[in-house]
Coordinates of C-alpha atoms and ligand atoms in Angstrom, one line a residue:
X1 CA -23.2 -6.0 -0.3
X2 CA -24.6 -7.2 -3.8
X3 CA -23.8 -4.9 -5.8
X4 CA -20.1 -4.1 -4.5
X5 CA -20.0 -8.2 -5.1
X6 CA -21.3 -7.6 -8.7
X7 CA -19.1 -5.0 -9.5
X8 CA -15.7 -7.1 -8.3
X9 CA -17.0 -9.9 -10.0
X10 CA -17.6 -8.2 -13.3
X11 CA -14.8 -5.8 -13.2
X12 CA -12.1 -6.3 -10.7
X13 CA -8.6 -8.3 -11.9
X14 CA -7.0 -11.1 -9.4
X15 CA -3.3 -9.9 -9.5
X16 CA -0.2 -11.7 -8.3
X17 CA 0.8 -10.9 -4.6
X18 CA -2.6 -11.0 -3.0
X19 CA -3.7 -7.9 -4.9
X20 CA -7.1 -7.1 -6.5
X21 CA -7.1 -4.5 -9.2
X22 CA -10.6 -2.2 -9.0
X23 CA -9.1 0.7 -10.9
X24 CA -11.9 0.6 -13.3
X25 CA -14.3 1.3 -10.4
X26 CA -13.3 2.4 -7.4
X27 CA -9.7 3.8 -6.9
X28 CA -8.9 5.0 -10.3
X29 CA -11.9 5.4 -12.3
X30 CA -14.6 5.9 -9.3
X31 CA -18.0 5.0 -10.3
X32 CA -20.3 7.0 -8.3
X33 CA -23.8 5.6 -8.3
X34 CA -21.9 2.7 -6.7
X35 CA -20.4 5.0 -4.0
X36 CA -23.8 6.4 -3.4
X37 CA -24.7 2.9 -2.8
X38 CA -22.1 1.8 -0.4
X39 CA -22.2 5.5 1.3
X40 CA -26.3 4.9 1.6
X41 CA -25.1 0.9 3.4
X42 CA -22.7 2.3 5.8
X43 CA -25.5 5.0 6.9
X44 CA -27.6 1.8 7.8
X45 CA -25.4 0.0 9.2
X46 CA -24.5 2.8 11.7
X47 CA -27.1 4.4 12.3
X48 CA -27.2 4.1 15.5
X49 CA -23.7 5.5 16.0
X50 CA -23.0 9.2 16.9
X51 CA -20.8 9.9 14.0
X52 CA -19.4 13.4 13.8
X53 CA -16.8 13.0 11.6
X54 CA -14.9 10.7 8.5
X55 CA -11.3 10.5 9.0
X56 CA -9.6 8.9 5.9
X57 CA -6.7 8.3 4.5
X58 CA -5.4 9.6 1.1
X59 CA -5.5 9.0 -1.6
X60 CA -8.0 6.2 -2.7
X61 CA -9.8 6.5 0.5
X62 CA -11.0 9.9 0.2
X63 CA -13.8 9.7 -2.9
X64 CA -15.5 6.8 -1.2
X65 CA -15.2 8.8 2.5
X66 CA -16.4 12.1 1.0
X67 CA -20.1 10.6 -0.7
X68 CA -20.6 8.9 2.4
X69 CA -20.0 12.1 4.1
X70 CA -22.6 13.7 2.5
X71 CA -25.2 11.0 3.3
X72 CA -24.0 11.2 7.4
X73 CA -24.1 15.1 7.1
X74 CA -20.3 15.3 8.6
X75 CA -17.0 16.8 7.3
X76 CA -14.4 14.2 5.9
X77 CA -10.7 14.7 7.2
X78 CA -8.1 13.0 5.3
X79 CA -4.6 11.5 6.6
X80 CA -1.9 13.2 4.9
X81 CA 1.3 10.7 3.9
X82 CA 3.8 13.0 4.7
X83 CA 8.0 13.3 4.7
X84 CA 9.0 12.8 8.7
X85 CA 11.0 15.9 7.9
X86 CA 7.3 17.9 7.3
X87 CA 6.0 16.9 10.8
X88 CA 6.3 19.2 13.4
X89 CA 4.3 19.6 16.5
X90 CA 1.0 20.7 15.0
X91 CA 0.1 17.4 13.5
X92 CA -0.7 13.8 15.1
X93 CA 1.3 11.2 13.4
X94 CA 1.7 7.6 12.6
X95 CA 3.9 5.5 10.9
X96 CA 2.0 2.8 7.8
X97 CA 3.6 0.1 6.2
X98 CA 2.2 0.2 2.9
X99 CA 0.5 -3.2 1.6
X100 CA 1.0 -2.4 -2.5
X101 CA 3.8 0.3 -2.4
X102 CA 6.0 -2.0 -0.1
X103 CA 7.6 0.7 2.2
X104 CA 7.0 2.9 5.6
X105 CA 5.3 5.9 5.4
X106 CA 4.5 8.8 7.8
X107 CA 0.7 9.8 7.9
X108 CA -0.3 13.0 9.4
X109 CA -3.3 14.9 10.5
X110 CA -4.1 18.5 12.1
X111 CA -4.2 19.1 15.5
X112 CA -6.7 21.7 14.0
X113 CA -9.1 18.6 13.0
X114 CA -9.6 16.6 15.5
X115 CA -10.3 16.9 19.2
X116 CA -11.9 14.5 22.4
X117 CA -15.2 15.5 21.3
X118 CA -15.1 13.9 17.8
X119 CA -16.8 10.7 16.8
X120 CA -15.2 8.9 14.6
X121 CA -16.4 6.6 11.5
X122 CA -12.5 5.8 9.4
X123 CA -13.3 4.5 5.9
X124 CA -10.8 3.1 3.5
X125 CA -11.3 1.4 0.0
X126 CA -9.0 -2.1 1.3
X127 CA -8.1 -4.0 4.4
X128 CA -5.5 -6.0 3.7
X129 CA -2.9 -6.6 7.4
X130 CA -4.3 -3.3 8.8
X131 CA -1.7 -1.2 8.5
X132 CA -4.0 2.1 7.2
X133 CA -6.4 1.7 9.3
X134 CA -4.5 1.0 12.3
X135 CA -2.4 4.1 11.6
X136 CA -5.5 5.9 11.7
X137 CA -6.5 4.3 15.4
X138 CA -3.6 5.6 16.4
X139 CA -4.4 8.9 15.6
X140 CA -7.9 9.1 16.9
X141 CA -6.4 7.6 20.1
X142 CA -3.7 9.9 20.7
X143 CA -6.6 13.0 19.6
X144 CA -8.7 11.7 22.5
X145 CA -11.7 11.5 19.7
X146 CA -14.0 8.5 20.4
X147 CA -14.0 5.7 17.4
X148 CA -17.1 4.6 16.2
X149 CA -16.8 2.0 13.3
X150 CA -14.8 1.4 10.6
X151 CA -16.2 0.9 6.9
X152 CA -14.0 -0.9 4.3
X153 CA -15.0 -1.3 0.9
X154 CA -13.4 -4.4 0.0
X155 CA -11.6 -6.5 3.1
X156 CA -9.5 -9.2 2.3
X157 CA -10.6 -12.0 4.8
X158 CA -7.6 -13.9 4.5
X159 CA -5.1 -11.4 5.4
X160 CA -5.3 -10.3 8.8
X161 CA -6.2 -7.2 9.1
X162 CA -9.9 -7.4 9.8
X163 CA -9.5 -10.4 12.5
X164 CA -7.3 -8.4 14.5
X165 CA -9.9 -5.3 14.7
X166 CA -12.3 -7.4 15.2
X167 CA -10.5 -9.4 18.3
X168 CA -10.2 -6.0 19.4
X169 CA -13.5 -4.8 19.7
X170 CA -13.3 -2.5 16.8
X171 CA -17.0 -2.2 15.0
X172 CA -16.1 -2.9 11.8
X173 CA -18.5 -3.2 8.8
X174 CA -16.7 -4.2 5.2
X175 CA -19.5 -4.2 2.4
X176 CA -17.1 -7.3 0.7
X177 CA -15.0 -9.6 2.2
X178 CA -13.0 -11.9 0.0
X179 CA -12.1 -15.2 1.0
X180 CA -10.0 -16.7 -1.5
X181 CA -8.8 -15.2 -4.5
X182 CA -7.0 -17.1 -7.4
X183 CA -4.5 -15.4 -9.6
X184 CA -4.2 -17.7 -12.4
X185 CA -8.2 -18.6 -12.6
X186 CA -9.4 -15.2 -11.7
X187 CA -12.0 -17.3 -9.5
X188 CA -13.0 -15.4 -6.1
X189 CA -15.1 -16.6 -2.8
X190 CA -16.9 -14.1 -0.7
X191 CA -17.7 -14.6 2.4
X192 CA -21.4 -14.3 3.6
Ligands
5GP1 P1 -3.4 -2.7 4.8 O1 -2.8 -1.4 5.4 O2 -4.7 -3.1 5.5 O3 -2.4 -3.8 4.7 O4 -3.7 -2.4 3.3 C1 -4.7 -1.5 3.0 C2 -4.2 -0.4 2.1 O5 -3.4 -0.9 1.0 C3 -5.4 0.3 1.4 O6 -5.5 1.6 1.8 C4 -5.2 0.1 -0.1 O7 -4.9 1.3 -0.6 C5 -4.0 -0.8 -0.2 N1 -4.4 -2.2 -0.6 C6 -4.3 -3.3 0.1 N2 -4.6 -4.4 -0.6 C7 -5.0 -4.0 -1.8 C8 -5.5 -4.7 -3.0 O8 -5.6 -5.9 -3.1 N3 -5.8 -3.9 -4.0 C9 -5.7 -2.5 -4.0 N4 -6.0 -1.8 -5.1 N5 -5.2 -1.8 -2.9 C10 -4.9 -2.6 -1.8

């Protein structure tokens, strides 16, 4: 997508460790109209997808999943990261290695949320080795709800995450995939 392109280009910082900083735009400071826009591609794009539902997973996944929402017409649920010693029999859970915090976390959602008549479009902001979203798989799969797609904001095509949904079967849409990104130029490759 263009303008997501545009807006890494123009304001997203190459970090050390395989990170990419878009605080200024998307998961600190959250520009809207450019949510609108992605929200408005993702519609497109699965259109032809029974989507009944956004599961995401907090925290930088939830402003992008909730103006999508509202274009698809369909509640957002949100994975909660939870202490293990919070989960009790009520919730689905999964366990996510986190890519920029470097440790295991426990995700949780409401039995309350999801059930085997859900259709299911996850979003998240990154895909990086797939930890988030495959977390979130697991949940759907264990709530019996039907996966649709998965929409990612920004994927990181040289990390592995997206070639392993994809050998999958997984129908997975990121609006930017980055190639090759260079910490000490700043210099990125996207793929087309
Ligand atoms: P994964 O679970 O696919 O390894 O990593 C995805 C999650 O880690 C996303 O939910 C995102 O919050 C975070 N993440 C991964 N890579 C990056 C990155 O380069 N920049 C930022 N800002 N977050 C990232």
């Amino acid at each position: 997508m263009e303008l997501l392109e545009q807006y890494i280009r123009e304001k997203g910082v190459v970090k050390k460790g395989n990170v990419l900083k878009v605080d200024s735009f998307l998961n600190h400071q959250m520009d809207v109209h450019l949510f609108s826009e992605m929200g408005r591609e993702w519609k497109r794009l699965f259109a032809d997808a029974p989507i009944n539902k956004i599961l995401t997973i907090e925290a930088s996944g939830i402003g992008i999943a909730c103006i999508a929402a509202q274009l698809f017409e369909v509640p957002v649920v949100f994975a909660k990261k939870a202490q293990s010693i919070n989960i009790d029999g009520e919730v689905y859970a999964s366990k996510v290695q986190s890519f920029t915090h470097k440790r295991v976390y426990d995700v949780i959602v409401s039995k309350k949320f999801l059930s085997p008549d859900d259709h299911i479009l996850v979003i998240d902001d990154f895909l990086a080795n797939g930890c988030a979203v495959n977390g979130l798989l697991d949940i759907i799969e264990a709530s019996g709800a039907t996966l649709e797609g998965v929409g990612i904001a920004v994927e990181k095509g040289f990390q592995e995450g997206g070639k392993l949904l994809r050998e999958r079967g997984v129908r997975l849409e990121s609006l930017a995939i980055v190639d090759a990104m260079d910490a000490k130029t700043g210099e990125l490759t996207f793929r087309h």
